[in-house]
Coordinates of C-alpha atoms in Angstrom, one line a residue:
M2 CA 92.3 98.8 127.3
K3 CA 90.7 95.9 129.1
E4 CA 88.2 98.3 130.8
I5 CA 87.0 99.4 127.4
M6 CA 87.1 96.0 125.5
P7 CA 87.5 93.3 128.1
S8 CA 86.9 90.4 125.7
V9 CA 89.7 91.4 123.3
D10 CA 93.1 89.8 123.1
L11 CA 95.2 91.9 120.7
A12 CA 98.3 90.8 118.9
E13 CA 101.4 92.6 120.0
Y14 CA 101.5 94.8 116.9
Q15 CA 97.8 95.8 117.4
L16 CA 98.5 96.7 121.0
L17 CA 101.4 98.9 119.8
G18 CA 98.9 100.6 117.4
V19 CA 96.5 101.4 120.2
N20 CA 99.4 102.8 122.3
W21 CA 100.5 104.9 119.3
M22 CA 97.0 106.4 119.0
A23 CA 96.8 107.0 122.7
G24 CA 100.3 108.6 122.7
N25 CA 99.2 111.2 120.2
K26 CA 96.7 112.5 122.7
I27 CA 99.1 112.8 125.7
G28 CA 99.7 116.3 126.9
G29 CA 97.0 117.8 124.6
M30 CA 99.2 117.2 121.5
N31 CA 96.2 116.5 119.4
V32 CA 98.3 115.0 116.7
N33 CA 96.2 113.3 114.0
G34 CA 97.5 110.3 112.1
I35 CA 97.3 107.6 109.5
L36 CA 97.1 104.0 110.6
A37 CA 98.6 102.5 107.4
D38 CA 99.1 98.9 108.3
E39 CA 99.3 96.7 105.3
M40 CA 95.9 95.4 104.2
G41 CA 94.6 92.4 106.1
L42 CA 96.2 93.2 109.5
G43 CA 93.0 94.0 111.3
N44 CA 92.5 97.8 111.1
T45 CA 88.7 97.2 111.4
T46 CA 89.0 96.4 115.1
P47 CA 87.0 99.2 116.8
Q48 CA 89.1 102.2 117.7
P49 CA 88.5 102.5 121.5
T50 CA 88.9 105.6 123.7
S51 CA 87.9 106.5 127.2
E52 CA 86.5 109.9 126.0
R53 CA 82.7 110.2 126.3
R54 CA 82.3 112.5 123.3
P55 CA 81.0 110.4 120.3
H56 CA 83.2 109.4 117.4
L57 CA 82.2 109.5 113.7
I58 CA 83.4 106.6 111.7
V59 CA 82.9 106.8 107.9
V60 CA 83.3 103.6 105.9
P61 CA 82.6 102.1 102.4
A62 CA 79.0 100.9 102.2
S63 CA 80.2 97.4 101.4
V64 CA 81.8 97.0 104.9
L65 CA 79.2 98.8 107.0
S66 CA 77.7 95.5 108.2
N67 CA 81.2 94.1 109.0
W68 CA 82.0 97.1 111.1
M69 CA 78.7 96.7 113.1
N70 CA 79.5 93.0 113.6
E71 CA 83.0 93.9 114.9
F72 CA 81.5 96.4 117.5
K73 CA 79.0 93.8 118.6
K74 CA 81.7 91.2 119.0
F75 CA 84.5 93.3 120.6
A76 CA 82.6 96.1 122.3
P77 CA 79.0 95.1 122.9
H78 CA 78.5 97.7 125.7
M79 CA 79.1 100.7 123.4
N80 CA 76.2 102.7 122.0
V81 CA 76.8 102.5 118.3
V82 CA 74.3 104.0 115.8
K83 CA 74.3 102.9 112.2
Y84 CA 73.4 106.0 110.3
Y85 CA 72.3 104.4 107.0
G86 CA 69.1 103.6 105.1
T87 CA 66.3 105.2 103.1
Q88 CA 65.3 108.9 103.7
N89 CA 62.5 107.8 106.0
E90 CA 64.7 105.4 107.9
R91 CA 67.3 108.1 108.4
Q92 CA 64.7 110.6 109.6
E93 CA 63.7 108.0 112.3
I94 CA 67.4 107.5 113.2
Q95 CA 67.8 111.3 113.5
E96 CA 64.8 111.5 115.9
D97 CA 66.3 108.8 118.1
M98 CA 69.7 110.5 118.1
R99 CA 68.4 113.9 119.2
R100 CA 68.5 112.7 122.8
W101 CA 72.3 112.7 122.5
L102 CA 72.7 116.3 121.1
P103 CA 75.1 118.5 123.0
G104 CA 73.6 119.8 126.2
S105 CA 71.3 116.9 126.8
K106 CA 71.8 114.8 129.9
V107 CA 71.4 111.0 129.3
K108 CA 72.7 108.1 131.3
D109 CA 73.8 106.2 128.3
P110 CA 76.0 108.6 126.2
L111 CA 76.4 108.0 122.4
D112 CA 79.7 106.4 121.7
V113 CA 79.9 105.9 117.9
V114 CA 78.1 107.1 114.8
L115 CA 78.9 104.7 112.0
T116 CA 78.0 105.8 108.5
T117 CA 79.1 105.6 104.8
F118 CA 80.8 107.7 102.2
S119 CA 77.6 108.2 100.3
Y120 CA 76.4 111.1 102.5
F121 CA 79.7 112.9 101.9
S122 CA 80.0 112.4 98.2
S123 CA 77.0 114.4 97.0
E124 CA 75.9 118.0 96.9
K125 CA 72.8 117.3 99.0
G126 CA 73.8 118.1 102.6
D127 CA 70.8 117.4 104.8
D128 CA 72.5 114.4 106.5
R129 CA 75.7 116.3 107.0
S130 CA 73.9 119.3 108.5
F131 CA 72.3 117.0 111.1
L132 CA 75.6 115.2 111.9
R133 CA 77.4 118.5 112.3
K134 CA 75.2 119.3 115.4
F135 CA 77.3 116.8 117.3
K136 CA 80.8 117.4 118.8
F137 CA 82.9 114.5 117.7
D138 CA 86.1 113.5 119.4
Y139 CA 87.5 111.3 116.6
L140 CA 86.7 111.4 112.9
V141 CA 87.8 108.0 111.6
V142 CA 87.8 107.4 107.9
D143 CA 88.2 103.8 106.7
E144 CA 89.9 103.4 103.3
G145 CA 91.4 106.8 103.9
H146 CA 93.3 106.7 100.6
T147 CA 90.0 107.6 98.9
L148 CA 90.6 111.2 100.1
K149 CA 93.5 111.7 97.7
N150 CA 91.7 114.4 95.7
P151 CA 91.3 117.6 97.7
K152 CA 89.0 119.0 95.0
G153 CA 86.5 116.1 95.3
L154 CA 83.2 116.4 97.2
R155 CA 84.1 113.6 99.6
Y156 CA 87.3 115.4 100.7
K157 CA 85.7 118.8 100.9
N158 CA 82.6 117.6 102.9
L159 CA 84.5 115.5 105.4
N160 CA 87.1 118.3 105.8
K161 CA 84.3 120.6 107.0
F162 CA 83.5 118.4 110.0
S163 CA 84.8 119.6 113.4
S164 CA 86.5 117.0 115.5
T165 CA 89.3 116.9 118.1
H166 CA 91.1 114.2 116.2
R167 CA 91.2 112.7 112.8
L168 CA 92.4 109.2 112.0
L169 CA 92.7 107.6 108.6
L170 CA 92.8 103.8 108.1
T171 CA 94.4 102.7 104.9
G172 CA 96.8 100.0 103.8
T173 CA 97.8 102.0 100.7
P174 CA 98.3 105.7 101.5
V175 CA 100.4 106.2 98.4
Q176 CA 99.1 104.7 95.2
N177 CA 100.0 106.8 92.2
S178 CA 102.1 109.8 93.3
P179 CA 103.4 111.8 96.3
K180 CA 100.6 114.3 95.7
E181 CA 98.2 111.8 97.2
L182 CA 100.1 111.6 100.5
M183 CA 100.3 115.3 100.8
S184 CA 96.5 115.5 100.3
L185 CA 96.0 113.1 103.2
L186 CA 98.4 115.0 105.4
C187 CA 96.7 118.3 104.7
F188 CA 93.4 116.6 105.6
L189 CA 94.9 115.5 108.9
M190 CA 96.9 118.6 109.7
P191 CA 95.3 121.7 108.2
L192 CA 98.4 123.7 109.3
F193 CA 99.9 122.4 106.1
D194 CA 97.2 124.2 104.1
T195 CA 97.2 127.9 103.8
K196 CA 93.5 127.9 103.5
A197 CA 92.9 126.0 106.7
K198 CA 91.6 127.8 109.8
S199 CA 91.4 126.7 113.4
S200 CA 88.1 126.7 115.2
K201 CA 87.6 128.4 118.5
R202 CA 88.0 125.2 120.4
K203 CA 91.7 124.3 120.8
G204 CA 92.7 121.3 118.8
E205 CA 89.6 121.2 116.6
Y206 CA 89.8 121.6 112.9
D207 CA 87.1 123.2 110.7
D208 CA 88.5 123.7 107.2
D209 CA 86.7 125.4 104.4
G210 CA 87.6 122.3 102.3
D211 CA 88.5 124.2 99.1
G212 CA 91.9 122.7 98.5
N213 CA 95.4 122.3 99.8
D214 CA 97.5 125.0 98.2
G215 CA 99.9 124.9 101.2
G216 CA 100.4 121.2 100.6
E217 CA 101.1 121.8 96.9
R218 CA 103.8 124.3 97.7
M219 CA 105.3 122.1 100.3
L220 CA 105.3 119.2 97.9
E221 CA 107.1 121.3 95.3
Y222 CA 109.9 121.7 97.8
F223 CA 110.3 118.0 98.1
V224 CA 109.8 116.8 94.5
H225 CA 109.5 118.4 91.1
L226 CA 106.3 116.6 90.0
E227 CA 106.9 117.1 86.3
G228 CA 110.5 116.0 86.2
G229 CA 113.9 116.7 87.9
G230 CA 117.5 115.8 87.7
A231 CA 119.0 112.4 88.3
G232 CA 118.4 111.1 91.7
S233 CA 115.8 113.8 92.5
D234 CA 113.0 111.3 93.2
E235 CA 115.0 109.3 95.7
T236 CA 116.0 112.4 97.5
A237 CA 112.4 113.7 97.5
Y238 CA 111.0 110.3 98.8
R239 CA 113.5 110.3 101.6
K240 CA 112.5 113.9 102.6
L241 CA 108.8 112.9 102.4
K242 CA 109.4 110.0 104.7
Q243 CA 110.9 112.4 107.3
L244 CA 108.0 114.7 106.9
F245 CA 105.2 112.3 107.5
A246 CA 107.0 109.9 110.0
P247 CA 105.3 111.5 113.1
F248 CA 101.8 111.0 111.5
V249 CA 102.0 107.5 110.0
L250 CA 102.2 104.1 111.7
R251 CA 102.7 101.3 109.2
R252 CA 103.4 97.6 109.8
K253 CA 103.8 95.1 106.9
K254 CA 102.6 91.6 107.0
D255 CA 106.2 90.4 106.6
D256 CA 107.0 92.1 109.9
V257 CA 104.3 90.4 111.9
L258 CA 103.5 87.4 109.7
S259 CA 104.5 84.8 112.4
Q260 CA 101.9 86.3 114.7
I261 CA 98.9 86.2 112.5
M262 CA 98.7 84.3 109.2
P263 CA 100.2 81.9 106.7
P264 CA 102.2 83.1 103.7
K265 CA 101.0 84.6 100.4
T266 CA 102.5 83.6 97.1
R267 CA 102.1 85.7 94.0
K268 CA 102.3 84.2 90.5
V269 CA 101.9 85.6 87.0
E270 CA 99.9 83.4 84.7
L271 CA 101.2 84.3 81.2
V272 CA 98.8 83.0 78.6
P273 CA 99.7 82.8 74.9
M274 CA 97.6 84.4 72.2
D275 CA 95.6 82.1 69.9
E276 CA 95.5 82.9 66.2
A277 CA 92.0 84.4 66.2
T278 CA 92.7 86.7 69.1
Q279 CA 96.0 87.7 67.6
S280 CA 94.2 88.6 64.3
T281 CA 91.7 90.7 66.2
Y282 CA 94.4 92.5 68.1
D283 CA 96.5 93.1 65.0
S284 CA 93.5 94.5 63.1
I285 CA 93.0 97.2 65.7
L286 CA 96.6 98.3 65.4
A287 CA 96.6 98.0 61.6
N288 CA 93.5 100.2 61.2
H289 CA 95.2 102.8 63.5
V290 CA 98.5 102.7 61.6
K291 CA 96.8 102.9 58.2
S292 CA 94.8 106.0 59.2
K293 CA 98.0 108.1 59.1
A294 CA 96.1 110.7 61.1
S295 CA 97.1 112.4 64.4
I296 CA 94.7 111.5 67.2
D297 CA 94.0 113.3 70.5
F298 CA 94.4 111.7 73.8
V299 CA 90.7 110.8 74.1
K300 CA 90.8 108.8 70.9
Q301 CA 94.1 107.3 71.9
K302 CA 92.7 106.2 75.2
H303 CA 89.7 104.6 73.3
L304 CA 92.2 102.8 71.1
F305 CA 94.1 101.6 74.2
T306 CA 90.8 100.3 75.7
E307 CA 90.1 98.4 72.5
L308 CA 93.5 96.7 72.8
R309 CA 92.8 95.8 76.4
K310 CA 89.4 94.3 75.5
A311 CA 91.1 92.2 72.7
A312 CA 93.7 91.0 75.2
N313 CA 91.0 90.0 77.8
H314 CA 88.2 88.7 75.6
P315 CA 87.5 89.4 71.9
L316 CA 83.7 89.3 72.5
L317 CA 84.0 92.6 74.3
L318 CA 84.5 94.1 70.9
R319 CA 82.3 94.3 67.8
T320 CA 83.8 92.1 65.0
R321 CA 80.6 90.3 63.8
H322 CA 77.4 91.5 62.0
L323 CA 79.0 94.7 60.8
D324 CA 77.7 95.0 57.2
E325 CA 74.9 97.5 56.8
A326 CA 72.2 95.0 55.8
D327 CA 72.9 92.8 58.8
T328 CA 72.9 95.7 61.2
D329 CA 69.7 97.1 59.7
K330 CA 68.0 93.7 60.0
L331 CA 69.0 93.3 63.7
A332 CA 67.9 96.9 64.5
H333 CA 64.4 96.1 63.0
L334 CA 64.1 92.9 65.1
L335 CA 65.2 94.6 68.3
M336 CA 62.6 97.4 67.7
K337 CA 59.9 94.9 66.7
Y338 CA 60.3 92.7 69.7
G339 CA 60.6 95.7 72.1
Y340 CA 64.1 95.1 73.4
F341 CA 64.4 98.8 74.1
G342 CA 60.8 99.2 75.1
Y343 CA 57.8 100.5 73.1
E344 CA 57.9 104.3 73.8
D345 CA 56.5 106.5 71.0
S346 CA 59.7 108.5 71.0
L347 CA 61.8 105.4 70.1
T348 CA 62.8 105.5 66.4
L349 CA 64.8 103.1 64.2
K350 CA 67.5 105.6 64.0
K351 CA 67.9 105.6 67.8
V352 CA 67.9 101.8 67.9
T353 CA 70.6 101.7 65.2
E354 CA 72.7 104.3 67.1
E355 CA 72.4 102.3 70.3
L356 CA 73.3 99.1 68.4
E357 CA 76.5 100.6 67.2
K358 CA 77.7 100.6 70.9
F359 CA 77.1 96.9 71.3
S360 CA 79.9 94.4 71.5
D361 CA 79.5 90.9 70.0
Y362 CA 78.6 89.6 73.5
D363 CA 75.9 92.4 73.9
V364 CA 74.4 91.3 70.6
H365 CA 74.4 87.6 71.8
C366 CA 72.7 88.6 75.1
A367 CA 70.0 90.6 73.4
A368 CA 69.2 87.8 71.0
V369 CA 69.1 85.2 73.8
T370 CA 66.9 87.4 76.0
L371 CA 64.3 87.9 73.2
I372 CA 64.3 84.2 72.4
E373 CA 63.8 83.3 76.1
E374 CA 60.8 85.6 76.2
N375 CA 59.3 83.9 73.2
P376 CA 60.9 80.8 71.7
E377 CA 59.0 81.4 68.4
R378 CA 61.5 84.2 67.7
Q379 CA 64.4 81.7 67.5
P380 CA 64.4 81.3 63.7
H381 CA 64.8 85.1 63.3
L382 CA 67.4 85.6 66.0
E383 CA 69.4 82.4 66.1
Q384 CA 72.1 83.8 63.7
Y385 CA 73.0 86.4 66.3
T386 CA 73.6 84.0 69.1
L387 CA 77.1 82.5 69.9
L388 CA 78.2 78.9 70.2
V389 CA 79.7 77.7 73.5
D390 CA 83.2 77.6 71.9
D391 CA 82.7 81.2 70.8
L392 CA 81.8 82.3 74.3
F393 CA 85.0 80.9 75.8
C394 CA 87.4 81.6 73.0
S395 CA 89.7 84.1 74.7
P396 CA 93.2 82.9 75.8
K397 CA 92.4 83.6 79.4
F398 CA 89.1 81.7 79.3
V399 CA 90.8 78.8 77.6
R400 CA 93.2 78.6 80.6
L401 CA 90.4 79.0 83.1
R402 CA 88.5 76.1 81.6
T403 CA 91.2 73.8 82.7
L404 CA 92.6 75.7 85.7
L405 CA 89.4 76.1 87.7
P406 CA 88.5 72.4 87.7
E407 CA 92.1 71.6 88.7
L408 CA 92.1 74.0 91.6
V409 CA 88.6 72.9 92.8
G410 CA 89.6 69.3 92.5
K411 CA 92.4 69.9 94.9
G412 CA 90.1 71.4 97.5
H413 CA 90.9 75.0 96.9
R414 CA 88.2 77.8 97.1
I415 CA 88.6 80.7 94.7
L416 CA 88.0 84.4 94.5
L417 CA 87.8 85.3 90.8
F418 CA 88.0 89.1 90.1
S419 CA 87.5 91.3 87.0
Q420 CA 87.1 95.0 86.5
W421 CA 84.4 94.6 83.9
T422 CA 80.9 93.3 84.7
R423 CA 80.6 92.0 81.1
V424 CA 83.6 89.7 81.8
L425 CA 81.8 88.6 85.0
D426 CA 78.8 87.8 82.8
L427 CA 81.0 85.7 80.6
M428 CA 82.5 84.0 83.7
H429 CA 79.0 83.3 84.8
N430 CA 78.4 81.4 81.5
L431 CA 81.8 79.6 81.9
L432 CA 81.1 78.3 85.4
E433 CA 77.6 77.2 84.4
S434 CA 79.1 75.2 81.5
L435 CA 81.6 73.7 84.0
D436 CA 78.7 72.8 86.3
M437 CA 80.4 74.7 89.2
K438 CA 78.5 76.3 92.1
F439 CA 79.4 80.0 92.6
M440 CA 78.3 83.3 94.0
R441 CA 78.6 86.8 92.5
L442 CA 79.0 90.3 93.9
D443 CA 79.4 93.5 91.9
G444 CA 78.4 97.1 92.1
S445 CA 74.8 96.3 91.4
T446 CA 74.5 94.0 94.5
A447 CA 72.5 95.7 97.2
V448 CA 74.6 96.7 100.2
N449 CA 72.3 95.0 102.7
E450 CA 72.7 91.7 100.8
R451 CA 76.5 91.7 100.6
Q452 CA 77.3 90.5 104.2
E453 CA 74.7 87.7 103.9
M454 CA 76.4 86.5 100.7
I455 CA 79.8 86.6 102.4
D456 CA 78.4 84.6 105.3
T457 CA 76.9 82.0 103.0
F458 CA 80.2 81.6 101.1
T459 CA 82.1 81.3 104.4
E460 CA 79.7 78.7 105.8
D461 CA 78.9 76.6 102.7
S462 CA 82.1 74.8 101.5
S463 CA 80.1 73.3 98.6
I464 CA 80.4 76.7 96.8
P465 CA 84.0 76.8 95.5
I466 CA 84.0 80.1 93.6
F467 CA 83.1 83.7 94.3
L468 CA 82.9 86.1 91.3
L469 CA 83.7 89.7 92.3
S470 CA 84.2 93.0 90.6
T471 CA 87.6 94.4 91.5
R472 CA 86.2 97.7 92.8
A473 CA 83.0 96.6 94.6
G474 CA 84.3 93.3 95.9
G475 CA 87.9 94.4 96.5
M476 CA 87.4 96.8 99.4
G477 CA 87.0 95.8 103.0
L478 CA 85.3 92.4 102.6
N479 CA 86.5 89.4 104.6
L480 CA 86.6 86.3 102.5
T481 CA 89.2 84.1 104.3
A482 CA 87.2 81.0 103.3
A483 CA 89.0 81.2 100.0
D484 CA 92.8 80.5 99.6
V485 CA 93.2 81.3 95.9
C486 CA 92.7 84.7 94.3
I487 CA 92.7 85.0 90.5
L488 CA 92.9 88.5 88.9
H489 CA 91.5 88.0 85.4
D490 CA 92.5 91.6 84.4
L491 CA 94.9 94.0 86.0
D492 CA 94.1 97.6 87.2
F493 CA 96.3 100.5 86.4
N494 CA 96.5 101.1 90.1
P495 CA 98.2 98.0 91.6
F496 CA 96.7 98.8 95.0
N497 CA 93.2 98.2 93.8
D498 CA 94.4 94.7 92.9
R499 CA 96.2 94.5 96.2
Q500 CA 92.9 95.4 97.9
A501 CA 91.2 92.5 96.0
E502 CA 93.8 89.9 96.8
D503 CA 93.9 90.8 100.5
R504 CA 90.2 89.8 100.8
C505 CA 91.4 86.3 101.5
H506 CA 94.9 87.0 102.9
R507 CA 94.0 88.7 106.1
I508 CA 93.5 87.9 109.8
G509 CA 91.5 84.7 110.1
Q510 CA 93.2 82.9 107.1
K511 CA 94.4 79.4 108.1
K512 CA 95.8 78.3 104.7
P513 CA 98.6 79.5 102.5
V514 CA 97.2 81.9 99.9
T515 CA 98.0 81.9 96.2
I516 CA 97.5 85.0 94.0
L517 CA 97.4 84.5 90.2
K518 CA 97.6 87.5 87.9
M519 CA 96.4 86.6 84.4
V520 CA 98.4 88.4 81.6
T521 CA 98.0 87.8 77.9
R522 CA 101.5 87.6 76.3
G523 CA 102.5 90.1 73.7
T524 CA 99.7 92.6 74.5
V525 CA 99.1 95.8 76.5
D526 CA 98.5 93.4 79.4
E527 CA 102.3 93.0 79.9
A528 CA 102.8 96.8 79.8
I529 CA 100.1 97.3 82.5
Y530 CA 101.8 94.7 84.7
S531 CA 105.1 96.5 84.3
L532 CA 103.4 99.8 85.2
Q533 CA 102.1 98.2 88.4
E534 CA 105.5 97.1 89.3
R535 CA 106.9 100.6 88.9
K536 CA 104.1 102.1 91.1
E537 CA 104.7 99.5 93.8
R538 CA 108.4 100.4 93.8
M539 CA 107.5 104.1 94.3
N540 CA 105.3 103.2 97.2
E541 CA 108.0 101.1 98.8
A542 CA 110.5 104.0 98.4
I543 CA 108.2 106.3 100.4
M544 CA 106.5 103.9 102.8
D545 CA 109.4 101.5 103.3
E546 CA 113.2 101.4 103.1
K547 CA 113.6 100.3 99.5
G548 CA 114.6 102.1 96.3
A549 CA 112.2 103.1 93.6
K550 CA 111.9 104.3 90.0
K551 CA 110.4 107.6 88.9
K552 CA 106.7 107.8 89.2
N553 CA 104.5 107.5 86.1
D554 CA 101.3 109.4 85.5
D555 CA 98.6 107.2 84.1
N556 CA 97.9 109.4 81.1
E557 CA 101.6 109.4 80.2
A558 CA 101.7 105.7 80.7
I559 CA 98.9 105.1 78.2
V560 CA 100.8 107.1 75.6
E561 CA 104.0 105.1 76.4
I562 CA 102.1 101.8 76.2
M563 CA 100.5 102.7 72.9
K564 CA 103.8 103.7 71.4
G565 CA 105.2 100.4 72.4
A566 CA 102.2 98.5 71.0
V567 CA 102.4 100.1 67.6
D568 CA 106.2 99.8 67.4
Q569 CA 105.9 96.1 68.3
Y570 CA 103.3 95.7 65.6
L571 CA 105.5 97.4 63.0
K572 CA 108.6 95.4 63.9
S573 CA 106.8 92.1 63.5
P574 CA 108.1 90.2 60.4
K575 CA 104.5 89.4 59.4
K576 CA 103.7 93.1 59.2
A577 CA 106.4 94.1 56.7
S578 CA 103.8 94.9 54.1
A579 CA 101.8 97.0 56.5
K580 CA 105.0 98.9 57.3
A581 CA 105.7 99.6 53.7
S582 CA 102.2 100.5 52.7
S583 CA 101.2 102.7 55.6
A584 CA 103.5 104.6 57.9
T585 CA 107.1 104.7 58.8
K586 CA 108.2 104.5 62.4
S587 CA 108.7 108.2 62.6
E588 CA 105.3 108.8 61.2
T589 CA 103.9 106.3 63.8
I590 CA 105.4 108.3 66.6
K591 CA 103.8 111.4 65.2
I592 CA 100.5 109.7 65.1
I593 CA 100.9 108.6 68.7

C-alpha cells in the first residue's frame, strides 16, 4: 500500500477495506463487490492496485473535479486521464490516449480513466466505442446504487464493458426494495443472470445488458415481492443478507465514529399550518371530494403533488388571478411585451395555454421581469406582483425567517436543501430580504463551476448559507464547512435526503452536525416522513442486524397517503357540511 500511495495514512477501517478488495483477487478468485460504507466515510479515496492495466472509474459529473483532486493529493504519480468535455475536447483526449492502446509500448502506462455517467446514459455510443478499445482491470462505479434499474441505458451500457473486476461504491445499496440489491449483484456477478455470458478471457465479464431475469427468479425465491405471509419479509431479508455477504463490505459511522468525526443529531422541525395555508390545502381536498368521480393514478398523483405544494409553499399553486377577464388581460400583456418572444407562430391561444401552467409565483416573476426590462410597464403589471409578506407566507418560510438569523448569529453555517428550483428561487428572495450572503447550486449550475463554488464556500466564512437542490447538490459534494443541514422538503426516497445531509457529516468535519427536517403538521408531509422511516427500517433489516417492516412501493404509498388525507379531511369537525353534501366515507374510498 505504501509503495502505491506513500503519502496516505488510512484509518483502520479504510485499511481493512483495501485488504478486503485485495483479498477478493487472491488465487484468481475474481470476486467483484460493493463497498457500501455509510456515506461520508471516505469512499472517494483512490482505489489503488499494483496491476498495470488501466482502470475505468465512472462518477457523477458533480464530483468529477473532486475525484481528480483526490488523485493529485493521494497518488500524484499515477497517470489519470479525465475523459470529459466538449466533443472537440474529447477528440483531443482520444488522440492523446491512443498511445496507451493495447499492444503499444510506452514507459508511462495509463493507470486510470476517470469519466462521468453522461457517456453511458444516452443512445449515442461514440465515446463508449473508443473506451471499449482498452482492456480495463477494474470498472469502478461511484454512487453504484444508480444502477438499480437493469432496463435503463446506464445499466445496459456499463454492463457491456469488459473488465477483470467490478467495484461499486455506494452508501445506500438498498433504497426502496430488495429488487435493487439483486440488480446490483447481477451487475457484479453475471452468473446470477441467465442472459449473462463469459468472455474468452477468464474472469472477464461481457454481458449483453438486456436484463437480469436470473436475478428476478432468484429474488422470487427469497421474497414474494407482491405480498406474502406473516414474517415472510423478515425471513427473506435474512436470506438476502446471507446471499450477498461475500460481495458487500459495509461499515457504519457509528462503528468507526471515534476514529473520524463528531456526532450527527437529527431533528424534525414540525411547523403548524396558518389559516391561509390551511384554507388552500382544504380547498384542494374539498374540490376532489365534491367531484364524486373516480380518478386514475395519474390524476391522483397530480392531486398528491398539489397537496405537497400547498404544504411547502402556497405560491407554488395558482390561487390568484383566476377569473377569465384577469387571465385574458395578463395573456395580452405577456404577448405584447414579448415575454415568450416575438415569433410569428406565437398566438394568444398559445400564451393563454402556457399561462394556465403558471403558479402564483410564476406570474409574479413574469411581471417583475417585464417591469425590470422597462419600468414604464409598472402601472400595467404591478397588480400581478406580490408583496414581501406574500412571498414568505408559507409555514416553513415563517419559521425560516426566525430560525436562519438565530443559527447564523450563533456562528453556524448552513446547507439549505429543496427538491424544487422554484422553492430555491423563493429562498433566494428570503435570504436577500434578510440581508444574508449565500451561494446557490442546482441542476443548471455548470459542472466546471461547482468545485470552484464549493472551494469559495469552504474558504470564505463570511458566507453562512449554501442553497442546494437535493438531487444536484446532494451527491458526492464535500461541504464540511457547514455544520447545520436543513431539508426544507422531504424526498420519497430517504436515501436521497441522507445523501444531502452527509454533504457536511463526512470525513473532515470538525464540529457536531445538526440535521433539521421541516415537516408541515397535519399534511401529506407527515405521511412522507413516516414512509421514509419505513424504508429506512427495511434497509436496516437487509444491511444491518435490525428488524424491519414490509417494504412499500411508492405508487402504493401515494394511494395510501391520499386515502389518509381525504379521510382526515372528512373527519374534521369543520368539514361536517362537506361530508353531508358531497361524499360518504365509502364513496371517498371508491374515488381514491
